[in-house]
Amino acid sequence: MIIQNDFLPYDSSLLERLNNPEIWICLAHEETKEDYRWWTGQTAPKNIWEELIQIIWGHIDLSKIAGFEYWVNICSKDDELDWHQDKDEKLHDEQNITVSPSTSTVYYGFPHVVNGGLLEIAKHGETDKELTERVHPEFNRIIIFDPSRWHRVTPIKSGTRFGFQVNIWEEEPSFVSQDTQIP
């Protein structure tokens, strides 16, 4: 796991643009045929989220990956995300096979104030979720970890937690359709 505080410079125009809650809400609630967004990284970014992915992951060899799955979670009082592994949900639902992306990223790019909402990542397999690493959702913090490890978001006691998630897929997951690649 990698944790970096102050990921973007505080005078960054991108960080300033991320200070608008409406863009977070728009991505979190955007109605599409799919519950995710997909970008191969092979085209110019078409929105602020793909610009952010390019800043986070612009140093990797794009020929070695299929692309990036991305989304926003906005959690308020009493919300939580239960223990899970990031995976190809369609493949899991249809064939009960778990295939996870290679890398997961969580970025807290909105200046939220929240009590609770910790990212917990299990240290050892599915059966030992009591041994966890806990990371507070601090503004301008990025967390990179193995999404096949069981993880969750603890209940929000107060405030609202804004998190941007990016998964790197080395092979295109079964849930990706051509519809998500059209601007």
PDB file of C-alpha atoms in Angstrom:
ATOM      1  CA  MET A   1       0.000   0.000   0.000  1.00  0.00           C
ATOM      2  CA  ILE A   2       1.170   3.510  -0.798  1.00  0.00           C
ATOM      3  CA  ILE A   3      -0.222   6.600   0.933  1.00  0.00           C
ATOM      4  CA  GLN A   4       0.733  10.075  -0.188  1.00  0.00           C
ATOM      5  CA  ASN A   5      -0.525  13.241   1.458  1.00  0.00           C
ATOM      6  CA  ASP A   6      -0.649  16.555  -0.424  1.00  0.00           C
ATOM      7  CA  PHE A   7      -0.818  14.700  -3.733  1.00  0.00           C
ATOM      8  CA  LEU A   8      -1.621  17.748  -5.879  1.00  0.00           C
ATOM      9  CA  PRO A   9       0.038  21.120  -5.249  1.00  0.00           C
ATOM     10  CA  TYR A  10      -2.379  23.323  -3.331  1.00  0.00           C
ATOM     11  CA  ASP A  11      -2.121  26.018  -6.023  1.00  0.00           C
ATOM     12  CA  SER A  12      -3.004  23.496  -8.761  1.00  0.00           C
ATOM     13  CA  SER A  13      -5.812  24.553 -11.088  1.00  0.00           C
ATOM     14  CA  LEU A  14      -7.026  20.942 -11.135  1.00  0.00           C
ATOM     15  CA  LEU A  15      -7.346  20.874  -7.341  1.00  0.00           C
ATOM     16  CA  GLU A  16      -9.226  24.179  -7.529  1.00  0.00           C
ATOM     17  CA  ARG A  17     -11.649  22.710 -10.093  1.00  0.00           C
ATOM     18  CA  LEU A  18     -12.136  19.613  -7.918  1.00  0.00           C
ATOM     19  CA  ASN A  19     -13.371  21.975  -5.187  1.00  0.00           C
ATOM     20  CA  ASN A  20     -16.797  22.026  -6.909  1.00  0.00           C
ATOM     21  CA  PRO A  21     -19.140  19.476  -5.256  1.00  0.00           C
ATOM     22  CA  GLU A  22     -21.392  19.467  -8.331  1.00  0.00           C
ATOM     23  CA  ILE A  23     -18.822  17.655 -10.493  1.00  0.00           C
ATOM     24  CA  TRP A  24     -18.487  14.953  -7.838  1.00  0.00           C
ATOM     25  CA  ILE A  25     -22.250  14.599  -7.527  1.00  0.00           C
ATOM     26  CA  CYS A  26     -22.621  14.532 -11.306  1.00  0.00           C
ATOM     27  CA  LEU A  27     -20.212  11.601 -11.723  1.00  0.00           C
ATOM     28  CA  ALA A  28     -21.631   9.762  -8.711  1.00  0.00           C
ATOM     29  CA  HIS A  29     -25.213  10.028 -10.010  1.00  0.00           C
ATOM     30  CA  GLU A  30     -24.742  10.234 -13.759  1.00  0.00           C
ATOM     31  CA  GLU A  31     -27.280   8.005 -15.418  1.00  0.00           C
ATOM     32  CA  THR A  32     -25.768   5.648 -17.960  1.00  0.00           C
ATOM     33  CA  LYS A  33     -26.288   2.077 -19.048  1.00  0.00           C
ATOM     34  CA  GLU A  34     -23.350   1.062 -16.850  1.00  0.00           C
ATOM     35  CA  ASP A  35     -22.356   1.721 -13.241  1.00  0.00           C
ATOM     36  CA  TYR A  36     -18.762   2.574 -14.122  1.00  0.00           C
ATOM     37  CA  ARG A  37     -16.661   4.676 -16.476  1.00  0.00           C
ATOM     38  CA  TRP A  38     -13.900   3.280 -18.659  1.00  0.00           C
ATOM     39  CA  TRP A  39     -10.941   5.040 -20.255  1.00  0.00           C
ATOM     40  CA  THR A  40      -8.124   3.304 -22.108  1.00  0.00           C
ATOM     41  CA  GLY A  41      -5.732   6.204 -21.585  1.00  0.00           C
ATOM     42  CA  GLN A  42      -4.952   6.079 -25.326  1.00  0.00           C
ATOM     43  CA  THR A  43      -7.042   9.179 -26.127  1.00  0.00           C
ATOM     44  CA  ALA A  44      -6.948  12.719 -24.806  1.00  0.00           C
ATOM     45  CA  PRO A  45      -8.824  13.113 -21.513  1.00  0.00           C
ATOM     46  CA  LYS A  46     -12.443  14.114 -22.133  1.00  0.00           C
ATOM     47  CA  ASN A  47     -13.284  15.207 -18.575  1.00  0.00           C
ATOM     48  CA  ILE A  48     -11.702  16.287 -15.303  1.00  0.00           C
ATOM     49  CA  TRP A  49     -11.615  12.698 -14.039  1.00  0.00           C
ATOM     50  CA  GLU A  50      -9.554  11.463 -16.957  1.00  0.00           C
ATOM     51  CA  GLU A  51      -7.237  14.465 -16.498  1.00  0.00           C
ATOM     52  CA  LEU A  52      -6.781  13.355 -12.907  1.00  0.00           C
ATOM     53  CA  ILE A  53      -6.106   9.755 -13.964  1.00  0.00           C
ATOM     54  CA  GLN A  54      -3.483  11.055 -16.391  1.00  0.00           C
ATOM     55  CA  ILE A  55      -1.774  12.946 -13.554  1.00  0.00           C
ATOM     56  CA  ILE A  56      -1.928   9.953 -11.205  1.00  0.00           C
ATOM     57  CA  TRP A  57      -0.965   7.257 -13.716  1.00  0.00           C
ATOM     58  CA  GLY A  58       0.645   9.146 -16.626  1.00  0.00           C
ATOM     59  CA  HIS A  59       4.014   7.596 -15.837  1.00  0.00           C
ATOM     60  CA  ILE A  60       2.975   3.986 -16.559  1.00  0.00           C
ATOM     61  CA  ASP A  61       3.400   2.152 -19.851  1.00  0.00           C
ATOM     62  CA  LEU A  62      -0.111   2.211 -21.313  1.00  0.00           C
ATOM     63  CA  SER A  63       0.758  -0.629 -23.691  1.00  0.00           C
ATOM     64  CA  LYS A  64       0.840  -2.944 -20.662  1.00  0.00           C
ATOM     65  CA  ILE A  65      -2.721  -2.209 -19.512  1.00  0.00           C
ATOM     66  CA  ALA A  66      -6.221  -2.418 -21.002  1.00  0.00           C
ATOM     67  CA  GLY A  67      -7.449   0.724 -19.265  1.00  0.00           C
ATOM     68  CA  PHE A  68      -8.878   2.467 -16.243  1.00  0.00           C
ATOM     69  CA  GLU A  69     -12.221   1.934 -14.549  1.00  0.00           C
ATOM     70  CA  TYR A  70     -13.259   4.969 -12.508  1.00  0.00           C
ATOM     71  CA  TRP A  71     -16.093   6.254 -10.333  1.00  0.00           C
ATOM     72  CA  VAL A  72     -16.944   8.477  -7.377  1.00  0.00           C
ATOM     73  CA  ASN A  73     -18.370   7.425  -4.006  1.00  0.00           C
ATOM     74  CA  ILE A  74     -20.062  10.054  -1.887  1.00  0.00           C
ATOM     75  CA  CYS A  75     -20.927   8.756   1.576  1.00  0.00           C
ATOM     76  CA  SER A  76     -22.879  10.671   4.240  1.00  0.00           C
ATOM     77  CA  LYS A  77     -23.916  10.023   7.834  1.00  0.00           C
ATOM     78  CA  ASP A  78     -24.582   6.325   8.525  1.00  0.00           C
ATOM     79  CA  ASP A  79     -23.358   5.284   5.048  1.00  0.00           C
ATOM     80  CA  GLU A  80     -20.719   2.606   4.755  1.00  0.00           C
ATOM     81  CA  LEU A  81     -19.351   0.223   2.141  1.00  0.00           C
ATOM     82  CA  ASP A  82     -19.177  -3.340   3.403  1.00  0.00           C
ATOM     83  CA  TRP A  83     -16.239  -5.710   2.990  1.00  0.00           C
ATOM     84  CA  HIS A  84     -15.563  -6.476  -0.667  1.00  0.00           C
ATOM     85  CA  GLN A  85     -12.930  -7.088  -3.300  1.00  0.00           C
ATOM     86  CA  ASP A  86     -12.868  -5.008  -6.467  1.00  0.00           C
ATOM     87  CA  LYS A  87     -13.534  -7.432  -9.286  1.00  0.00           C
ATOM     88  CA  ASP A  88     -15.100  -8.019 -12.665  1.00  0.00           C
ATOM     89  CA  GLU A  89     -18.654  -7.969 -11.310  1.00  0.00           C
ATOM     90  CA  LYS A  90     -20.232  -9.333 -14.492  1.00  0.00           C
ATOM     91  CA  LEU A  91     -17.860 -12.318 -14.598  1.00  0.00           C
ATOM     92  CA  HIS A  92     -18.454 -12.950 -10.908  1.00  0.00           C
ATOM     93  CA  ASP A  93     -22.235 -12.767 -11.243  1.00  0.00           C
ATOM     94  CA  GLU A  94     -22.353 -14.983 -14.323  1.00  0.00           C
ATOM     95  CA  GLN A  95     -19.644 -17.561 -13.565  1.00  0.00           C
ATOM     96  CA  ASN A  96     -18.738 -17.065  -9.887  1.00  0.00           C
ATOM     97  CA  ILE A  97     -15.143 -16.294 -10.912  1.00  0.00           C
ATOM     98  CA  THR A  98     -13.227 -13.532  -9.138  1.00  0.00           C
ATOM     99  CA  VAL A  99     -10.849 -11.551 -11.323  1.00  0.00           C
ATOM    100  CA  SER A 100      -9.542  -8.334  -9.786  1.00  0.00           C
ATOM    101  CA  PRO A 101      -7.831  -5.347 -11.354  1.00  0.00           C
ATOM    102  CA  SER A 102      -4.099  -5.053 -10.757  1.00  0.00           C
ATOM    103  CA  THR A 103      -4.152  -1.789  -8.825  1.00  0.00           C
ATOM    104  CA  SER A 104      -6.699   0.360  -7.011  1.00  0.00           C
ATOM    105  CA  THR A 105      -6.485   4.057  -6.259  1.00  0.00           C
ATOM    106  CA  VAL A 106      -8.546   6.183  -3.880  1.00  0.00           C
ATOM    107  CA  TYR A 107      -8.119   9.943  -4.011  1.00  0.00           C
ATOM    108  CA  TYR A 108      -9.774  12.439  -1.652  1.00  0.00           C
ATOM    109  CA  GLY A 109      -9.712  15.525  -3.856  1.00  0.00           C
ATOM    110  CA  PHE A 110     -12.624  17.420  -2.315  1.00  0.00           C
ATOM    111  CA  PRO A 111     -12.051  19.392   0.916  1.00  0.00           C
ATOM    112  CA  HIS A 112     -14.509  17.387   2.979  1.00  0.00           C
ATOM    113  CA  VAL A 113     -14.799  17.233   6.750  1.00  0.00           C
ATOM    114  CA  VAL A 114     -15.841  13.772   7.868  1.00  0.00           C
ATOM    115  CA  ASN A 115     -15.840  11.735  11.054  1.00  0.00           C
ATOM    116  CA  GLY A 116     -15.569   8.027  10.248  1.00  0.00           C
ATOM    117  CA  GLY A 117     -15.383   6.752   6.693  1.00  0.00           C
ATOM    118  CA  LEU A 118     -11.974   5.142   7.136  1.00  0.00           C
ATOM    119  CA  LEU A 119     -10.696   2.910   4.374  1.00  0.00           C
ATOM    120  CA  GLU A 120      -9.925  -0.443   5.983  1.00  0.00           C
ATOM    121  CA  ILE A 121      -7.845  -2.977   4.080  1.00  0.00           C
ATOM    122  CA  ALA A 122      -7.519  -6.522   5.407  1.00  0.00           C
ATOM    123  CA  LYS A 123      -3.946  -7.637   5.906  1.00  0.00           C
ATOM    124  CA  HIS A 124      -4.569 -11.340   5.477  1.00  0.00           C
ATOM    125  CA  GLY A 125      -7.045 -13.129   3.221  1.00  0.00           C
ATOM    126  CA  GLU A 126     -10.783 -13.291   3.416  1.00  0.00           C
ATOM    127  CA  THR A 127     -11.025 -14.941   6.819  1.00  0.00           C
ATOM    128  CA  ASP A 128      -8.994 -12.477   8.876  1.00  0.00           C
ATOM    129  CA  LYS A 129     -10.611  -9.076   8.450  1.00  0.00           C
ATOM    130  CA  GLU A 130      -9.854  -8.145  12.064  1.00  0.00           C
ATOM    131  CA  LEU A 131      -6.249  -7.426  11.098  1.00  0.00           C
ATOM    132  CA  THR A 132      -6.631  -4.313   9.015  1.00  0.00           C
ATOM    133  CA  GLU A 133      -4.799  -1.242   7.916  1.00  0.00           C
ATOM    134  CA  ARG A 134      -6.905   1.859   8.507  1.00  0.00           C
ATOM    135  CA  VAL A 135      -6.537   5.042   6.503  1.00  0.00           C
ATOM    136  CA  HIS A 136      -8.366   8.294   7.289  1.00  0.00           C
ATOM    137  CA  PRO A 137     -10.040  10.089   4.363  1.00  0.00           C
ATOM    138  CA  GLU A 138      -7.855  13.217   4.448  1.00  0.00           C
ATOM    139  CA  PHE A 139      -8.202  15.916   1.806  1.00  0.00           C
ATOM    140  CA  ASN A 140      -5.642  15.675  -1.039  1.00  0.00           C
ATOM    141  CA  ARG A 141      -4.525  12.190   0.069  1.00  0.00           C
ATOM    142  CA  ILE A 142      -4.080   9.346  -2.404  1.00  0.00           C
ATOM    143  CA  ILE A 143      -4.013   5.654  -1.506  1.00  0.00           C
ATOM    144  CA  ILE A 144      -2.810   2.924  -3.849  1.00  0.00           C
ATOM    145  CA  PHE A 145      -3.388  -0.709  -2.921  1.00  0.00           C
ATOM    146  CA  ASP A 146      -4.096  -4.236  -4.128  1.00  0.00           C
ATOM    147  CA  PRO A 147      -7.869  -4.371  -4.844  1.00  0.00           C
ATOM    148  CA  SER A 148      -7.956  -8.166  -4.481  1.00  0.00           C
ATOM    149  CA  ARG A 149      -7.458  -7.608  -0.735  1.00  0.00           C
ATOM    150  CA  TRP A 150     -10.725  -7.352   1.156  1.00  0.00           C
ATOM    151  CA  HIS A 151     -11.516  -3.734   2.021  1.00  0.00           C
ATOM    152  CA  ARG A 152     -14.365  -1.525   3.180  1.00  0.00           C
ATOM    153  CA  VAL A 153     -15.349   1.983   4.266  1.00  0.00           C
ATOM    154  CA  THR A 154     -16.352   2.284   7.926  1.00  0.00           C
ATOM    155  CA  PRO A 155     -19.629   4.016   8.831  1.00  0.00           C
ATOM    156  CA  ILE A 156     -19.740   7.784   8.510  1.00  0.00           C
ATOM    157  CA  LYS A 157     -20.499   9.366  11.890  1.00  0.00           C
ATOM    158  CA  SER A 158     -20.790  12.925  10.580  1.00  0.00           C
ATOM    159  CA  GLY A 159     -19.991  14.893   7.459  1.00  0.00           C
ATOM    160  CA  THR A 160     -19.734  13.683   3.880  1.00  0.00           C
ATOM    161  CA  ARG A 161     -16.871  11.677   2.395  1.00  0.00           C
ATOM    162  CA  PHE A 162     -15.927  12.292  -1.257  1.00  0.00           C
ATOM    163  CA  GLY A 163     -13.725   9.620  -2.820  1.00  0.00           C
ATOM    164  CA  PHE A 164     -12.548   9.161  -6.398  1.00  0.00           C
ATOM    165  CA  GLN A 165     -11.681   5.561  -7.268  1.00  0.00           C
ATOM    166  CA  VAL A 166      -9.573   4.295 -10.173  1.00  0.00           C
ATOM    167  CA  ASN A 167      -8.830   0.660 -10.955  1.00  0.00           C
ATOM    168  CA  ILE A 168      -6.142  -0.343 -13.430  1.00  0.00           C
ATOM    169  CA  TRP A 169      -7.014  -3.388 -15.527  1.00  0.00           C
ATOM    170  CA  GLU A 170      -4.250  -5.275 -17.326  1.00  0.00           C
ATOM    171  CA  GLU A 171      -6.863  -7.134 -19.392  1.00  0.00           C
ATOM    172  CA  GLU A 172     -10.190  -5.641 -20.387  1.00  0.00           C
ATOM    173  CA  PRO A 173     -12.859  -6.842 -17.939  1.00  0.00           C
ATOM    174  CA  SER A 174     -15.998  -8.517 -19.292  1.00  0.00           C
ATOM    175  CA  PHE A 175     -18.215  -5.643 -18.195  1.00  0.00           C
ATOM    176  CA  VAL A 176     -16.614  -3.136 -20.576  1.00  0.00           C
ATOM    177  CA  SER A 177     -18.774  -2.406 -23.584  1.00  0.00           C
ATOM    178  CA  GLN A 178     -18.201  -0.166 -26.569  1.00  0.00           C
ATOM    179  CA  ASP A 179     -20.872   2.202 -25.179  1.00  0.00           C
ATOM    180  CA  THR A 180     -18.564   3.327 -22.360  1.00  0.00           C
ATOM    181  CA  GLN A 181     -15.768   4.237 -24.751  1.00  0.00           C
ATOM    182  CA  ILE A 182     -17.794   6.734 -26.753  1.00  0.00           C
ATOM    183  CA  PRO A 183     -17.482  10.350 -25.541  1.00  0.00           C
TER     184      PRO A 183
END
